Amino acid sequence: MAALIETEGLTRHFPAGEEVVKALSEVTVSIAPGEFVAAMGPSGSGKSTFLNLIGCLDRPTSGRYRLMGEEVEGLSHDRLAELRSRRIGFIFQSFNLLPRTDALGNVELPLIYRGLRRRARRERAAMALAAVGLADRMGHRPSQLSGGQQQRVAIARAIVGSPDLLLADEPTGALDTRTGLSIAALFQALNRGGVGVLMVTHDPEVARFASRVLRFRDGRLVGDARQEPADAAALLAALPPMDQAA
């Protein structure tokens, strides 16, 4: 079986006046389908640049990148857009929801770009919202939802197209501990269902839910270790009820 993600010498340098910023240098890594991987490192370490390259949001300066066996770096803009639409789901800390559109409309948006008819779009969006526990919030706008619920809408939008890979950039950074655990538990459940997850974080408390941790420093991959992931659902269940919490 082809690797989900495979890079060889992946490099991204940016010109900055007469200088060159070496955001990412010579990263070689292989990630299998269905893995849950955390990319860690301080600000400026290269982890977000790596995520952008894997998400086909940027092109490398040099090196090779294959997604599900397909060479990515030489593809046209149209083919890259198709890959993003059909293979990859994006989840960001800022949610990026349309404020005047309800949850159902936000989730069905990617399917509009894929040309699905309205009935099929709404059915699939409703299923995705139900999968993240928001079947009773489909008609709510973002302002009517909590931060955790907004992030769940963003996750539903990311999975509505049945992607092979979820890319998450600091997905729990703006959430409280309880809500962050619920989102981590959802990621683990999706991963058990066969979806690959690549999550950028600077927080070891978040990275412990992954089964593999890539560590970046100064634009280079300096660590690659597997681990037994913490069970987010069990940790969430062990928290005191809301009315007993400090």
Coordinates of C-alpha atoms in Angstrom, one line a residue:
M1 CA 0.0 0.0 0.0
A2 CA 1.3 3.5 -0.9
A3 CA 2.2 5.8 1.9
L4 CA -0.3 8.5 2.7
I5 CA 2.4 11.1 2.8
E6 CA 6.0 10.6 1.5
T7 CA 8.6 13.4 1.3
E8 CA 12.2 13.3 0.2
G9 CA 14.4 16.3 1.0
L10 CA 11.4 18.6 1.2
T11 CA 12.6 22.2 1.4
R12 CA 11.0 25.6 1.5
H13 CA 13.1 28.8 1.5
F14 CA 11.7 32.4 1.3
P15 CA 13.6 35.4 0.0
A16 CA 13.7 38.3 2.5
G17 CA 15.6 41.2 0.9
E18 CA 19.1 40.0 0.4
E19 CA 18.7 37.2 2.9
V20 CA 17.0 33.8 2.6
V21 CA 14.7 32.4 5.3
K22 CA 15.2 28.7 5.5
A23 CA 11.7 27.8 6.8
L24 CA 12.1 24.1 6.0
S25 CA 15.2 22.1 5.0
E26 CA 15.6 18.6 3.7
V27 CA 12.7 16.9 5.4
T28 CA 12.3 13.2 4.6
V29 CA 9.4 11.4 6.2
S30 CA 6.8 8.7 5.4
I31 CA 3.4 8.6 7.0
A32 CA 1.2 5.5 6.5
P33 CA -2.6 5.7 5.8
G34 CA -4.6 6.0 9.1
E35 CA -1.8 7.3 11.3
F36 CA -2.4 10.0 13.8
V37 CA 0.7 12.2 13.8
A38 CA 1.5 15.4 15.8
A39 CA 4.1 17.9 14.4
M40 CA 5.7 19.7 17.3
G41 CA 8.1 22.6 17.7
P42 CA 8.4 26.2 18.9
S43 CA 7.4 29.1 16.8
G44 CA 9.5 29.3 13.6
S45 CA 10.5 25.7 13.8
G46 CA 9.1 24.8 10.4
K47 CA 6.0 22.8 11.5
S48 CA 3.4 25.1 10.0
T49 CA 5.4 25.4 6.7
F50 CA 5.5 21.6 6.6
L51 CA 1.7 21.5 7.1
N52 CA 1.1 24.1 4.3
L53 CA 3.2 22.0 1.9
I54 CA 1.5 18.8 2.8
G55 CA -1.9 20.6 2.4
C56 CA -0.9 21.7 -1.1
L57 CA -1.3 25.4 0.0
D58 CA 2.3 26.1 -0.9
R59 CA 5.0 24.7 -3.2
P60 CA 8.4 23.5 -2.1
T61 CA 11.6 25.2 -3.2
S62 CA 13.0 21.7 -3.8
G63 CA 12.5 18.1 -2.8
R64 CA 9.7 15.6 -3.6
Y65 CA 6.3 15.1 -2.1
R66 CA 3.9 12.2 -2.9
L67 CA 0.3 12.1 -1.6
M68 CA -1.2 8.6 -1.9
G69 CA 1.6 7.8 -4.4
E70 CA 0.9 10.8 -6.6
E71 CA 3.8 13.3 -7.2
V72 CA 2.5 16.6 -6.0
E73 CA 5.2 19.3 -6.7
G74 CA 4.8 19.4 -10.4
L75 CA 1.0 19.4 -10.6
S76 CA -1.1 22.2 -12.1
H77 CA -3.0 24.7 -9.9
D78 CA -6.3 23.0 -11.0
R79 CA -5.0 19.5 -10.0
L80 CA -3.8 20.8 -6.7
A81 CA -7.2 22.3 -6.0
E82 CA -8.8 19.0 -6.8
L83 CA -6.5 17.2 -4.4
R84 CA -7.3 19.6 -1.6
S85 CA -11.0 19.2 -2.3
R86 CA -11.1 15.4 -2.5
R87 CA -8.2 14.1 -0.4
I88 CA -7.6 16.6 2.4
G89 CA -9.7 18.2 5.1
F90 CA -8.5 21.4 6.9
I91 CA -9.1 22.4 10.5
F92 CA -7.8 25.6 11.9
Q93 CA -7.7 27.2 15.4
S94 CA -9.7 30.2 14.1
F95 CA -12.6 27.9 12.8
N96 CA -13.0 30.1 9.6
L97 CA -16.8 29.8 9.6
L98 CA -19.1 32.1 7.6
P99 CA -20.8 34.2 10.3
R100 CA -24.1 34.7 8.5
T101 CA -24.5 31.1 7.5
D102 CA -25.9 28.3 9.7
A103 CA -24.0 25.2 10.6
L104 CA -25.5 23.1 7.8
G105 CA -24.6 25.8 5.2
N106 CA -21.0 26.0 6.5
V107 CA -20.5 22.3 6.3
E108 CA -22.0 21.9 2.8
L109 CA -19.8 24.6 1.3
P110 CA -17.0 22.3 0.1
L111 CA -19.6 20.2 -1.7
I112 CA -20.8 23.2 -3.6
Y113 CA -17.4 23.5 -5.1
R114 CA -17.5 19.8 -6.1
G115 CA -20.7 20.3 -8.0
L116 CA -23.0 18.2 -5.9
R117 CA -26.7 18.9 -6.1
R118 CA -28.4 20.7 -3.2
R119 CA -30.3 17.6 -1.8
A120 CA -27.1 15.5 -1.9
R121 CA -25.1 18.3 -0.3
R122 CA -27.5 18.8 2.6
E123 CA -27.8 15.1 3.3
R124 CA -24.1 14.7 3.5
A125 CA -23.7 17.8 5.6
A126 CA -26.4 16.7 8.0
M127 CA -24.6 13.3 8.4
A128 CA -21.3 15.0 9.1
L129 CA -22.8 17.2 11.7
A130 CA -24.5 14.2 13.3
A131 CA -21.1 12.5 13.4
V132 CA -19.6 15.3 15.5
G133 CA -22.6 15.5 17.8
L134 CA -24.3 18.5 16.4
A135 CA -27.5 17.0 14.9
D136 CA -29.5 19.4 17.0
R137 CA -27.5 22.5 16.0
M138 CA -27.8 22.5 12.2
G139 CA -29.8 25.7 12.0
H140 CA -27.6 27.7 14.4
R141 CA -25.2 30.4 13.2
P142 CA -21.6 30.5 14.6
S143 CA -22.6 33.4 17.0
Q144 CA -25.1 31.0 18.5
L145 CA -22.6 28.3 19.2
S146 CA -19.9 27.9 21.8
G147 CA -16.2 27.7 20.8
G148 CA -16.2 23.9 21.0
Q149 CA -19.3 23.7 18.9
Q150 CA -17.8 26.0 16.3
Q151 CA -14.8 23.8 16.1
R152 CA -17.0 20.8 15.7
V153 CA -18.7 22.5 12.8
A154 CA -15.3 23.1 11.3
I155 CA -14.4 19.4 11.7
A156 CA -17.7 18.4 10.1
R157 CA -16.9 20.7 7.2
A158 CA -13.4 19.0 6.9
I159 CA -14.8 15.4 6.9
V160 CA -17.9 16.0 4.7
G161 CA -15.9 15.1 1.6
S162 CA -14.6 11.9 3.1
P163 CA -10.9 12.9 2.9
D164 CA -8.0 10.5 3.4
L165 CA -6.2 13.1 5.5
L166 CA -7.1 15.7 8.1
L167 CA -4.7 18.6 8.6
A168 CA -5.2 20.4 11.9
D169 CA -3.3 23.6 12.9
E170 CA -3.4 24.2 16.7
P171 CA -7.1 22.9 16.7
T172 CA -7.5 23.2 20.5
G173 CA -5.4 26.3 21.1
A174 CA -8.4 28.6 21.7
L175 CA -10.4 26.1 23.7
D176 CA -10.7 25.3 27.5
T177 CA -9.4 22.0 28.8
R178 CA -12.7 20.1 28.8
T179 CA -13.6 21.3 25.3
G180 CA -10.1 20.5 24.1
L181 CA -10.4 17.0 25.4
S182 CA -13.7 16.5 23.6
I183 CA -12.1 17.6 20.3
A184 CA -9.1 15.4 20.8
A185 CA -11.5 12.5 21.5
L186 CA -13.3 13.2 18.3
F187 CA -10.0 13.2 16.4
Q188 CA -9.1 9.8 17.9
A189 CA -12.6 8.5 16.9
L190 CA -12.2 9.7 13.3
N191 CA -8.7 8.2 13.2
R192 CA -10.0 4.8 14.4
G193 CA -12.4 5.0 11.5
G194 CA -9.4 5.1 9.1
V195 CA -8.8 8.9 8.6
G196 CA -5.2 10.0 8.7
V197 CA -4.5 13.0 11.0
L198 CA -1.6 15.4 10.9
M199 CA -1.9 17.9 13.7
V200 CA 0.4 20.9 14.4
T201 CA 0.8 21.8 18.0
H202 CA 3.3 23.4 20.3
D203 CA 1.7 21.8 23.4
P204 CA 2.9 18.4 24.6
E205 CA -0.5 17.9 26.4
V206 CA -2.1 17.9 23.0
A207 CA 0.5 15.9 21.2
R208 CA 0.1 13.0 23.7
F209 CA -3.1 12.0 21.9
A210 CA -1.2 11.2 18.7
S211 CA 0.5 7.8 18.1
R212 CA 3.5 9.4 16.6
V213 CA 5.3 12.7 17.1
L214 CA 7.5 14.6 14.6
R215 CA 9.7 17.3 16.2
F216 CA 10.9 20.3 14.2
R217 CA 13.6 22.8 15.1
D218 CA 15.1 25.5 12.9
G219 CA 13.4 24.2 9.8
R220 CA 14.6 20.7 10.3
L221 CA 13.0 17.4 11.4
V222 CA 15.0 16.5 14.5
G223 CA 12.8 13.8 16.0
D224 CA 10.4 11.1 15.0
A225 CA 9.0 8.9 17.7
R226 CA 6.1 6.6 18.2
Q227 CA 4.1 6.5 21.5
E228 CA 1.1 5.0 23.2
P229 CA -1.5 7.7 22.8
A230 CA -3.5 8.9 25.8
D231 CA -7.2 8.1 25.7
A232 CA -8.9 11.5 25.4
A233 CA -12.4 10.1 25.9
A234 CA -11.4 8.4 29.1
L235 CA -9.7 11.6 30.4
L236 CA -12.8 13.6 29.5
A237 CA -15.0 11.1 31.4
A238 CA -12.8 11.4 34.4
L239 CA -13.3 15.1 34.8
P240 CA -15.7 16.3 37.5
P241 CA -19.1 17.4 36.3
M242 CA -19.4 21.0 35.2
D243 CA -21.1 22.1 38.4
Q244 CA -18.3 20.5 40.5
A245 CA -15.5 21.9 38.4
A246 CA -13.4 24.7 40.0

